Coordinates of C-alpha atoms in Angstrom, one line a residue:
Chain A
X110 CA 0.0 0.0 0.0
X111 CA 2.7 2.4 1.0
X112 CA 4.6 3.7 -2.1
X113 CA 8.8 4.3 -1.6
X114 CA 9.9 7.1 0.0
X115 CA 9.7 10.5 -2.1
X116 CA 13.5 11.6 -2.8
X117 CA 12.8 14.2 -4.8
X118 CA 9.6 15.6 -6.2
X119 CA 10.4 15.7 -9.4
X120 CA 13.7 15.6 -11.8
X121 CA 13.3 19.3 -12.4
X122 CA 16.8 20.8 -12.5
X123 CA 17.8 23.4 -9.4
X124 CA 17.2 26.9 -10.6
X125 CA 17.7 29.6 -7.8
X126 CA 15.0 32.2 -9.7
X127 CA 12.5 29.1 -9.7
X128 CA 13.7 27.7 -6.5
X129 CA 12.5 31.6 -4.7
X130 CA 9.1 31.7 -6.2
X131 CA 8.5 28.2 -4.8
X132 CA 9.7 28.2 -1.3
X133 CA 7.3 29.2 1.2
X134 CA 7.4 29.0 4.8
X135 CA 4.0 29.9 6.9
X136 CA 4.7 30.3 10.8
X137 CA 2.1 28.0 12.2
X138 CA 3.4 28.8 16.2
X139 CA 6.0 31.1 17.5
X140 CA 6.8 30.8 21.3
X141 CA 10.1 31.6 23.2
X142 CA 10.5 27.9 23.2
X143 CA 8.8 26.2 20.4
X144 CA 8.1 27.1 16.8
X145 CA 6.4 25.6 14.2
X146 CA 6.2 26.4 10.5
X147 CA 4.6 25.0 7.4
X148 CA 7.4 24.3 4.5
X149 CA 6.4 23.9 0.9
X150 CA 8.2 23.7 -2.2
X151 CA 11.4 22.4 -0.1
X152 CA 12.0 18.7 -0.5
X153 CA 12.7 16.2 2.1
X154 CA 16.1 15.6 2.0
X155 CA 17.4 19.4 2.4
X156 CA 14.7 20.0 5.5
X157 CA 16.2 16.2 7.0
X158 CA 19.6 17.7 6.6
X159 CA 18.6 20.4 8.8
X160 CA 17.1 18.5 10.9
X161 CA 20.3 16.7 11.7
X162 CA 22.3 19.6 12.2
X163 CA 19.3 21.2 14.5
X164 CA 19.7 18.1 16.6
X165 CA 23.9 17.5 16.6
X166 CA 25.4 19.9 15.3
X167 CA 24.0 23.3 16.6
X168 CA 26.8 24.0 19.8
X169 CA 25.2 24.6 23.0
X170 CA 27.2 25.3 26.7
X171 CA 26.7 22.0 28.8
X172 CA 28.5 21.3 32.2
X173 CA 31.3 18.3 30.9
X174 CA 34.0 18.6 33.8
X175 CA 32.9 17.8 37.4
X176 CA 35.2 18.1 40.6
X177 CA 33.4 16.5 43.2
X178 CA 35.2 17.9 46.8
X179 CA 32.6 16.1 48.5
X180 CA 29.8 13.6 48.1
X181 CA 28.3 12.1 51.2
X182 CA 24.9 11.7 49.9
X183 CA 23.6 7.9 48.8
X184 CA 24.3 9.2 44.8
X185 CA 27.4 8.0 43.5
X186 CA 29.5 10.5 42.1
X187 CA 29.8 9.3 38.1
X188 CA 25.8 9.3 38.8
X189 CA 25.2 12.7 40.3
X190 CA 28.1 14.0 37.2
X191 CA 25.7 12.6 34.8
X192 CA 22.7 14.6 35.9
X193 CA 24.5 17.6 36.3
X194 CA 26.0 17.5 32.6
X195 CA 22.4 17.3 31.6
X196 CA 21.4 20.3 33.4
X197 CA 20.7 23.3 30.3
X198 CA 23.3 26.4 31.1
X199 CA 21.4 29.1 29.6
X200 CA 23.8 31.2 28.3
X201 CA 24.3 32.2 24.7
X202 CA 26.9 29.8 23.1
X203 CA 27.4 32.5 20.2
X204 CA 29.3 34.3 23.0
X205 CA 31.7 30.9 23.4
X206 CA 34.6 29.2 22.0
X207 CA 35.4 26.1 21.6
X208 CA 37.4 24.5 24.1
X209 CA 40.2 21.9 22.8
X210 CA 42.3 19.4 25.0
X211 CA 45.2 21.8 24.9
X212 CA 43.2 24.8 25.6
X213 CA 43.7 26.7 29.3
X214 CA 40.3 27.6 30.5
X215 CA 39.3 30.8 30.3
X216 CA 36.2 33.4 30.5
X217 CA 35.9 32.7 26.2
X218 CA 35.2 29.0 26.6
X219 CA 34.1 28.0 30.1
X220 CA 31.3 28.3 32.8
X221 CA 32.4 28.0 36.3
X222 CA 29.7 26.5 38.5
X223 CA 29.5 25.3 42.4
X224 CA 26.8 23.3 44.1
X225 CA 27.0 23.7 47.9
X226 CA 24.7 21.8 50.3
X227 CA 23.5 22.8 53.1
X228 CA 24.4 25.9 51.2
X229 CA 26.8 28.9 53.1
X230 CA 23.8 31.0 53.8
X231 CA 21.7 28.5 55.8
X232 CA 19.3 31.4 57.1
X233 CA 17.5 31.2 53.7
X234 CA 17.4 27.5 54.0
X235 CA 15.1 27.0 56.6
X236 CA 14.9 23.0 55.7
X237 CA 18.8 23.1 57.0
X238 CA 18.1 24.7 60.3
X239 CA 15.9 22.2 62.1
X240 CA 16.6 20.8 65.6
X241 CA 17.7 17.3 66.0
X242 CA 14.1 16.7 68.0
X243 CA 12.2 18.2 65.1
X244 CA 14.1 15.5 62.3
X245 CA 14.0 12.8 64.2
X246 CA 10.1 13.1 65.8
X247 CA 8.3 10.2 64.4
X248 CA 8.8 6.7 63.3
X249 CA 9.0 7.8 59.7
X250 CA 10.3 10.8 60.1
X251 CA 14.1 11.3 58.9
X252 CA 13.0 13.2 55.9
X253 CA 15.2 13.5 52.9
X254 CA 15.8 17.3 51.6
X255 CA 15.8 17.6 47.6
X256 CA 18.9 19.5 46.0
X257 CA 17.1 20.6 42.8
X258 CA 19.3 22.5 40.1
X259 CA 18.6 25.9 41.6
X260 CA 21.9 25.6 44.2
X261 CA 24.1 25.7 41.4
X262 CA 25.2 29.1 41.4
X263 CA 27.5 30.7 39.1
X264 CA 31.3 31.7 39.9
X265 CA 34.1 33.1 38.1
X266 CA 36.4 31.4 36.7
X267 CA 39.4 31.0 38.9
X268 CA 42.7 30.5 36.5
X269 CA 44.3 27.6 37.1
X270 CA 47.6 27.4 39.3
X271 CA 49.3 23.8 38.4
X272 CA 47.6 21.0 37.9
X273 CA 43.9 21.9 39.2
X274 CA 42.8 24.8 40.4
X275 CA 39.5 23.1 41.6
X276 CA 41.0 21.0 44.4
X277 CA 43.6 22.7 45.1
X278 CA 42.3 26.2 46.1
X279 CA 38.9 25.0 47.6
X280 CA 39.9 21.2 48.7
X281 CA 42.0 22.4 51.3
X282 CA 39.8 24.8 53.1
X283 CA 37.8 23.5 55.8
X284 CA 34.1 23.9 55.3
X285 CA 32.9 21.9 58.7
X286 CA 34.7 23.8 61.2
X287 CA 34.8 27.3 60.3
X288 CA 31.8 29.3 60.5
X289 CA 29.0 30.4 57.5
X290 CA 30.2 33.8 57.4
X291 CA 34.0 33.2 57.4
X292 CA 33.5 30.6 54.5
X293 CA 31.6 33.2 52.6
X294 CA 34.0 35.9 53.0
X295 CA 36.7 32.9 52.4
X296 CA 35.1 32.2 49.1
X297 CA 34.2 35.7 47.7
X298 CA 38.1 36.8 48.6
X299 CA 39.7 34.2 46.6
X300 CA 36.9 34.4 43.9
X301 CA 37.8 38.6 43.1
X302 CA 41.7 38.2 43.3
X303 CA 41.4 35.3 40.9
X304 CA 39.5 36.9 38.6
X305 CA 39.9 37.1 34.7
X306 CA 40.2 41.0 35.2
X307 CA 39.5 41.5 30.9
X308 CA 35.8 41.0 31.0
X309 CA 32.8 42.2 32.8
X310 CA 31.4 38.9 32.8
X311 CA 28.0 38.4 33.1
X312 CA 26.6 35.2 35.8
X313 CA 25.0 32.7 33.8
X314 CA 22.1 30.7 35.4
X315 CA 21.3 27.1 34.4
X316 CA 17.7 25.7 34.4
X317 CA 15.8 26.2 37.8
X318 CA 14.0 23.4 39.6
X319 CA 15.6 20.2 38.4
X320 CA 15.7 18.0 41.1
X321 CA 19.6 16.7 41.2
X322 CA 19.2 14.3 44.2
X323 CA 18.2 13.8 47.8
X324 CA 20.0 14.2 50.9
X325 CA 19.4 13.8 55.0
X326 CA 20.8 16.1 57.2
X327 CA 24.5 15.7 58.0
X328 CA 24.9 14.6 54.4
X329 CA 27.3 17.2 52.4
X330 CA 28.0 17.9 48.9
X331 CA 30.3 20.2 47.5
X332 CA 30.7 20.3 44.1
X333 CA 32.6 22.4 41.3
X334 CA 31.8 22.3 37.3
X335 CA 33.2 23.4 34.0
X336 CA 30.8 24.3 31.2
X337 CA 32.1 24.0 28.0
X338 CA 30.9 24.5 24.5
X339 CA 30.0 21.3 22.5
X340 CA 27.8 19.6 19.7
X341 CA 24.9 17.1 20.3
X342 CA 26.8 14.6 18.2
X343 CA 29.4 14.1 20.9
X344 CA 26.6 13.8 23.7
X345 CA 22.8 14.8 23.8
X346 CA 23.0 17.3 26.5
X347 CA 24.8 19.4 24.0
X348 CA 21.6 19.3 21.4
X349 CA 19.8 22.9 21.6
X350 CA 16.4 21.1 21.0
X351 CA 14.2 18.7 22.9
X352 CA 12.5 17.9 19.6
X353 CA 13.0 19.4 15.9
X354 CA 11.0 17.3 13.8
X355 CA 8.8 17.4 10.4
X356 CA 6.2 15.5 8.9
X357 CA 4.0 15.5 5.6
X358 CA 1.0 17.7 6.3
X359 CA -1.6 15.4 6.8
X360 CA -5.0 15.3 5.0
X361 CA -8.0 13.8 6.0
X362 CA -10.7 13.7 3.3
X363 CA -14.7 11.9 4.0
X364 CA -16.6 10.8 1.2
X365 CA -20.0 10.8 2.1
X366 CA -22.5 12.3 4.8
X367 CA -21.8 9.6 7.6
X368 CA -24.1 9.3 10.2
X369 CA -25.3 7.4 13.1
X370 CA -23.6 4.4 14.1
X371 CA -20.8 4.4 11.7
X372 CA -20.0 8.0 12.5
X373 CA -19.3 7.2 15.9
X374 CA -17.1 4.1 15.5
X375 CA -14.8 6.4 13.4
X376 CA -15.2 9.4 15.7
X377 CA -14.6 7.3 19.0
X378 CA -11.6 5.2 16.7
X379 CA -9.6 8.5 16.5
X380 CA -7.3 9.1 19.8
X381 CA -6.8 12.6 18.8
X382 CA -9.8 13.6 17.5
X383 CA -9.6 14.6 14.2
X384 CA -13.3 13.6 13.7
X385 CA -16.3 15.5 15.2
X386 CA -20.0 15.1 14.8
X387 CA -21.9 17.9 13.2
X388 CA -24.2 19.3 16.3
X389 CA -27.6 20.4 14.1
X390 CA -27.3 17.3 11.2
X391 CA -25.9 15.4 13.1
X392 CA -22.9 14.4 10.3
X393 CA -19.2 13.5 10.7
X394 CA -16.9 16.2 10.1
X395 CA -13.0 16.4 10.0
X396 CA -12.4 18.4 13.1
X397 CA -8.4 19.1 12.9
X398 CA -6.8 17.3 10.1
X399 CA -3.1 18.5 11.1
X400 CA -3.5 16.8 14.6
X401 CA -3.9 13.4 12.7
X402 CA -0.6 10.9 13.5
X403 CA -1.4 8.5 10.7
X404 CA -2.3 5.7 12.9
X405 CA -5.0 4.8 10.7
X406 CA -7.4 3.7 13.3
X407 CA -10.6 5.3 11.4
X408 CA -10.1 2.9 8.5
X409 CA -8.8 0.0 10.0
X410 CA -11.8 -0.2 12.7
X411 CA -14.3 -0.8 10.0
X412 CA -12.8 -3.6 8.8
X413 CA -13.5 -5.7 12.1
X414 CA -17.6 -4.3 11.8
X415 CA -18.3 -5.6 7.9
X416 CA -21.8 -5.2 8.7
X417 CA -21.4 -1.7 9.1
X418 CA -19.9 -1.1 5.9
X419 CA -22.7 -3.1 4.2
X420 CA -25.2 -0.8 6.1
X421 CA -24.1 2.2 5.6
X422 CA -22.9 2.8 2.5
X423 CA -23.6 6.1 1.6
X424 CA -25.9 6.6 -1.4
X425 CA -24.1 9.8 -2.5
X426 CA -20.7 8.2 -2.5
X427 CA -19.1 9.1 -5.6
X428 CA -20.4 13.1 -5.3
X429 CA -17.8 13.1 -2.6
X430 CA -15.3 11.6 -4.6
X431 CA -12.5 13.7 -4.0
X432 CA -10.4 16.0 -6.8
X433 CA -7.2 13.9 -7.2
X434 CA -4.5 16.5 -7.0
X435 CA -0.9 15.6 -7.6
X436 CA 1.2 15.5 -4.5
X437 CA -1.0 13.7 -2.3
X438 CA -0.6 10.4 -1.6
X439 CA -2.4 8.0 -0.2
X440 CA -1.5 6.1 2.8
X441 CA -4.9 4.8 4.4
X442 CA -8.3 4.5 2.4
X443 CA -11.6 3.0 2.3
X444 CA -14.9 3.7 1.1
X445 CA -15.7 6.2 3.7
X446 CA -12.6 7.7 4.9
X447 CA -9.2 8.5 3.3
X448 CA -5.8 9.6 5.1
X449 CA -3.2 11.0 2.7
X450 CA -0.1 13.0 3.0
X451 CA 1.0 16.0 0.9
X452 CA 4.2 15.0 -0.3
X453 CA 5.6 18.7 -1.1
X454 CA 4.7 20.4 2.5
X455 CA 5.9 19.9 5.7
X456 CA 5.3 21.0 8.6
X457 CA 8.5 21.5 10.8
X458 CA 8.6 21.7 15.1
X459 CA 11.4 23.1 16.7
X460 CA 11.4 22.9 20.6
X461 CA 14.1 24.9 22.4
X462 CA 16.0 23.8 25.7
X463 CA 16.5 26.5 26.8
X464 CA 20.0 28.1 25.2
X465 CA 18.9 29.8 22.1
X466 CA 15.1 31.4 21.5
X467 CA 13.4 28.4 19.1
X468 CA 13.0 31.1 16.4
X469 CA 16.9 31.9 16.1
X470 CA 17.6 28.1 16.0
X471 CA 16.5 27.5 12.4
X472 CA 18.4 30.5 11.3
X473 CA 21.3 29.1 13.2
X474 CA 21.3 25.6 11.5
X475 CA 20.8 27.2 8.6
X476 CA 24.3 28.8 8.7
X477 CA 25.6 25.8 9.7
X478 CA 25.0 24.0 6.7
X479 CA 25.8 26.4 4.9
X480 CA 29.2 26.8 6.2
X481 CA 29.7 23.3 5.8
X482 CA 29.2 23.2 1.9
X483 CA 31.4 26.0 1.7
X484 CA 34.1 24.5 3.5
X485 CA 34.0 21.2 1.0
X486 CA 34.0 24.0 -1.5
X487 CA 36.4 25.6 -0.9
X488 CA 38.4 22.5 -0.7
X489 CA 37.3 21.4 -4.0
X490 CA 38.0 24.7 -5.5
X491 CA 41.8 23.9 -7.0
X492 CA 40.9 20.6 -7.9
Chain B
X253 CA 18.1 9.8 -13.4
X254 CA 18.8 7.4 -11.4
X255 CA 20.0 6.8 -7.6
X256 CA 22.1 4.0 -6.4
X257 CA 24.0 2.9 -3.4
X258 CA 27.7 3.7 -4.1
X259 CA 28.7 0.3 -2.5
X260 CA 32.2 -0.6 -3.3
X261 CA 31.9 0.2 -7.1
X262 CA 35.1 2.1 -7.1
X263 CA 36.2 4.1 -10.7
X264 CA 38.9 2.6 -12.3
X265 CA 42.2 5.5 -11.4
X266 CA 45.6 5.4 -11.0
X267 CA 45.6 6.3 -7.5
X268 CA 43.9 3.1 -5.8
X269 CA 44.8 4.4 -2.3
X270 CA 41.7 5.0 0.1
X271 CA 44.2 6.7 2.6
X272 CA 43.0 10.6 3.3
X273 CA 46.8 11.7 3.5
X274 CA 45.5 13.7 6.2
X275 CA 43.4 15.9 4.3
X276 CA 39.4 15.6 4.8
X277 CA 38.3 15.6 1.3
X278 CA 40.2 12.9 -1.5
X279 CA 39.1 12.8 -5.1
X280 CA 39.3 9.4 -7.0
X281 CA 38.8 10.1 -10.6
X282 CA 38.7 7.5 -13.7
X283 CA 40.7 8.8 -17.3
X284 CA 37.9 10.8 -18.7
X285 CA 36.4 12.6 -15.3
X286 CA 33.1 11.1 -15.8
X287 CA 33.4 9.0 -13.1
X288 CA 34.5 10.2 -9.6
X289 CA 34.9 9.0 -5.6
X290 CA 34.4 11.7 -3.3
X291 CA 35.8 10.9 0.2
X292 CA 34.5 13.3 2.5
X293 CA 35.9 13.1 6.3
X294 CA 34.0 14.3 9.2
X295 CA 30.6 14.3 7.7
X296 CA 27.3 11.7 7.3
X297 CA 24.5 11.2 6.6
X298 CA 23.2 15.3 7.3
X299 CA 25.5 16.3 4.0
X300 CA 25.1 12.7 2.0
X301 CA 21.9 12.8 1.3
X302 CA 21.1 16.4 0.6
X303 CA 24.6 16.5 -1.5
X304 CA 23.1 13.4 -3.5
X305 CA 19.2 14.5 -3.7
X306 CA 21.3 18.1 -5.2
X307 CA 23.3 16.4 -7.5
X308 CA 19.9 14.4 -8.9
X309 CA 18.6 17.4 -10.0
X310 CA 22.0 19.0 -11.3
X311 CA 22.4 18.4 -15.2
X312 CA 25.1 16.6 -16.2
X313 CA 25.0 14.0 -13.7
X314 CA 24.0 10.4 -14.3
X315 CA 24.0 8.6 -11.7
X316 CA 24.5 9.3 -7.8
X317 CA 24.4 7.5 -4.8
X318 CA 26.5 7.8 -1.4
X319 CA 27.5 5.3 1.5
X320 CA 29.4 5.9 4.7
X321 CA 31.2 2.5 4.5
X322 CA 31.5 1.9 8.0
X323 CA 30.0 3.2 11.6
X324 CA 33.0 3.5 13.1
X325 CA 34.6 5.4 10.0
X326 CA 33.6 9.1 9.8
X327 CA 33.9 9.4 6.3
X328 CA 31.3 9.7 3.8
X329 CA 31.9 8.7 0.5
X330 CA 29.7 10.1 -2.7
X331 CA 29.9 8.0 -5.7
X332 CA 28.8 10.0 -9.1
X333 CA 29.1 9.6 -13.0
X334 CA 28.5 11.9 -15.0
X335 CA 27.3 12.5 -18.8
X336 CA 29.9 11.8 -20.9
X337 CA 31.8 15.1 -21.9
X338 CA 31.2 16.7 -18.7
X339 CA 33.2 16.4 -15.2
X340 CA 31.5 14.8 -12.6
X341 CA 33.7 16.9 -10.2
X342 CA 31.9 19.8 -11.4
X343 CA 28.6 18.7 -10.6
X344 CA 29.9 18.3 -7.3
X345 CA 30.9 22.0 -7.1
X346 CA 27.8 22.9 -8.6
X347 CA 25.9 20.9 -6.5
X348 CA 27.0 22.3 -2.7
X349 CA 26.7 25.5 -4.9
X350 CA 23.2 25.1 -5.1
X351 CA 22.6 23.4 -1.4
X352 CA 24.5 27.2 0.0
X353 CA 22.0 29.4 -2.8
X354 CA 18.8 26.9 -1.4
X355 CA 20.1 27.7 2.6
X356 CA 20.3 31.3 1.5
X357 CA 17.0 31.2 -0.5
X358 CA 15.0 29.0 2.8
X359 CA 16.7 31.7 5.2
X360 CA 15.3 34.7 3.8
X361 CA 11.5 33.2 3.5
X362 CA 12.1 32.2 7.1
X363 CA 13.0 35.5 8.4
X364 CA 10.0 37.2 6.3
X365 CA 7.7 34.8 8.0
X366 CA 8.8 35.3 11.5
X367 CA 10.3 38.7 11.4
X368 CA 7.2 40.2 10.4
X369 CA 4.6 40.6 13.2

């Protein structure tokens, strides 16, 4: 039934002047972090393309280097690294370099995070402050305190003296016996003499409210990151988007007035509703044929209920016989309902982490592609 | 016009060597330039098969197909032929050509539809 992929619409040679009267793009939804649009005259394998680079090769910022000073909660530490790499650092990786092996760090292509708990200022953390009696009350009652992404504050980067500047400036300090307000002055001291004195840089925040793990009381973590740039080839919590996807646009035709019976079985069959019952006649109607997912449920259940199709046939059949027009193509059909795509328009979803606004991220793996033709270009060019 | 799977249907050329000599991109070429292996390193699938579905609609191209020979290889390689009388190498050129002129042309309708409110 289904016919081979399309590859390309037709053999019709690339002609830029042509190519510009064809190409239209509709925006469907445009949110900070999610856009849709509808694509037509663009073929499948150019919008795949960017599709790939939207999901591996646009750079984001993601935390890759984890110095864990202390860990006395019940998560391992290769665990708790894990789920902070896939925390989203929302800050602009335009503004970033690349960070190789043999690269110092530096304020152009690292992030400098620390997660403290209990954190320095405890009076804001009232969770931190109760009394033994109050913890230990009941039978059940040894409660566990969620760390959630929001303790990871932002620092600046310290440069590095020897091997590490991560253990050795902060490994040796003594967090349990000196007091809150000594560690904080501690801290901040080190932190302004330290730092990269060329640029006013601004404090990045990652994502609020990620829960990172659970501790008891008397449990300590103290924990130091490096952000760096990266691509979603190389690991997914580098991919700008949750989802970039397209699909043909779907279309939904009836051909006939349906009613009673047979017009619910195919109303009820569809689990997004795409089908609705006209109010006053009392008629099916195609509700929403974009949310259809091509599941094919309306024509398939009719083939378990013969006697409905026997019954019902609609007398005015072939008046509904719908105007064949020449890039759709079929993919479910009977004699009531029939699904088809439209092979020459898509419709394209692009949802955002968090690091770049959806609408810029199109754009961006735009250039990207672009770049990378004119590299191979460029290489070609003597040849 | 036709698309096939580049397989290991290698052009018949003096220089049988598959090593990249460091570079990224490696040109295998028969006598008369009609047929040609493209060994591209560092890219898949994401420039394959747009570079292939380009050259398909570029003129003097016969046939076209592309593999990435292994999973563990990052190379791409883009097998073409071209009409007789014209280089396939050219095609090529003319191809990624195109692909930058189509990002440039996609771009601009994008910005018009979302730039506009």
């Amino acid at each position: 039934m289904r016919e081979p992929p399309v590859v390309a619409r037709d053999g019709s040679l690339f002609d830029p002047n042509k190519e510009q009267e064809r190409v239209r793009i509709r925006k469907t939804l445009h949110r900070i972090d999610e856009v849709s649009f509808e694509v037509s005259g663009v073929d499948a394998p150019f919008l795949n393309a960017l599709r790939r680079v939207l999901l591996a090769e646009v750079p984001t910022m993601a935390i890759e280097y984890v110095t864990v000073n202390e860990n006395s909660t019940v998560m391992n530490d290769e665990f708790l690294a894990h789920r902070l790499g896939l925390v989203p650092v929302l800050a602009d990786p335009r503004r970033f370099e690349f960070r190789r092996e043999s690269d110092e760090p530096s304020a152009q292509n690292t992030i400098c995070f620390r997660l403290r708990v209990p954190p320095v200022n405890r009076k804001a953390h009232p969770e931190w402050n109760l009394s033994d009696g109050a913890v230990f009350a009941g039978d059940d009652a040894v409660p566990s305190i969620p760390v959630y992404s929001d303790d990871i504050i932002w620092e600046q980067l310290q440069t590095r003296v020897g091997e590490s500047c991560l253990s050795s400036t902060e490994g040796a300090s003594p967090h349990r016996s000196s007091s809150d307000a000594q560690q904080q002055a501690e801290a901040t001291d080190g932190l302004a003499s330290a730092a990269d004195s060329t640029a006013a840089v601004e404090p990045v925040q990652v994502q609020r409210g990620i829960l990172l793990t659970k501790m008891l009381r008397g449990q300590r973590l103290d924990i130091r990151m490096e952000a760096v740039k990266g691509l979603g080839h190389d690991h997914a919590k580098w991919s700008p988007v949750a989802t970039a996807y397209y699909k043909m646009v779907p279309r939904v035709h009836l051909k006939g007035e349906l009613k009673g019976e047979l017009a619910e079985t195919i109303r009820g069959a569809c689990a997004v509703h795409v089908f609705d019952i006209e109010e006053s006649a009392g008629t099916l109607k195609v509700e929403d044929e974009s949310r259809c997912t091509l599941c094919g449920e309306c024509v398939r259940i009719l083939e378990d209920k013969p006697q409905l199709l026997d019954s019902e046939r609609p007398d005015n059949y072939s008046k509904f016989m719908q105007p064949m027009e020449t890039d759709l193509r079929k993919v479910y059909e009977n004699d009531f309902v029939s699904v088809c795509q439209q092979t020459d328009r898509f419709v394209f979803f692009i949802e955002s982490v968090g690091q770049y606004r959806a609408d810029v991220l199109f754009g961006e793996a735009l250039a990207i592609f672009h770049s990378k033709c004119t590299k191979i270009l460029e290489a070609l060019q003597n040849e | 016009m036709t698309s096939a799977a580049a397989g290991n249907h290698s052009p018949h050329s003096g220089d049988a060597s598959l090593e990249l000599d460091g570079k990224d991109v490696h040109i295998q070429e028969n006598a008369d330039r009609t047929e040609l292996v493209l060994t591209l390193r560092g890219e898949g699938h994401t420039l394959g098969n747009a570079l292939r579905y380009m050259l398909t609609r570029e003129p003097g191209v016969q046939q076209v197909g592309y593999t990435i020979p292994h999973p563990s290889e990052d190379c791409l390689k883009l097998y073409v032929v071209s009409k007789p009388g014209s280089r396939a190498l050219d095609s090529v050129k003319l191809a990624l050509f195109h692909l930058t002129q189509l990002c440039d042309i996609v771009g601009e309708k994008y910005e018009e539809a979302f730039m506009k409110t």
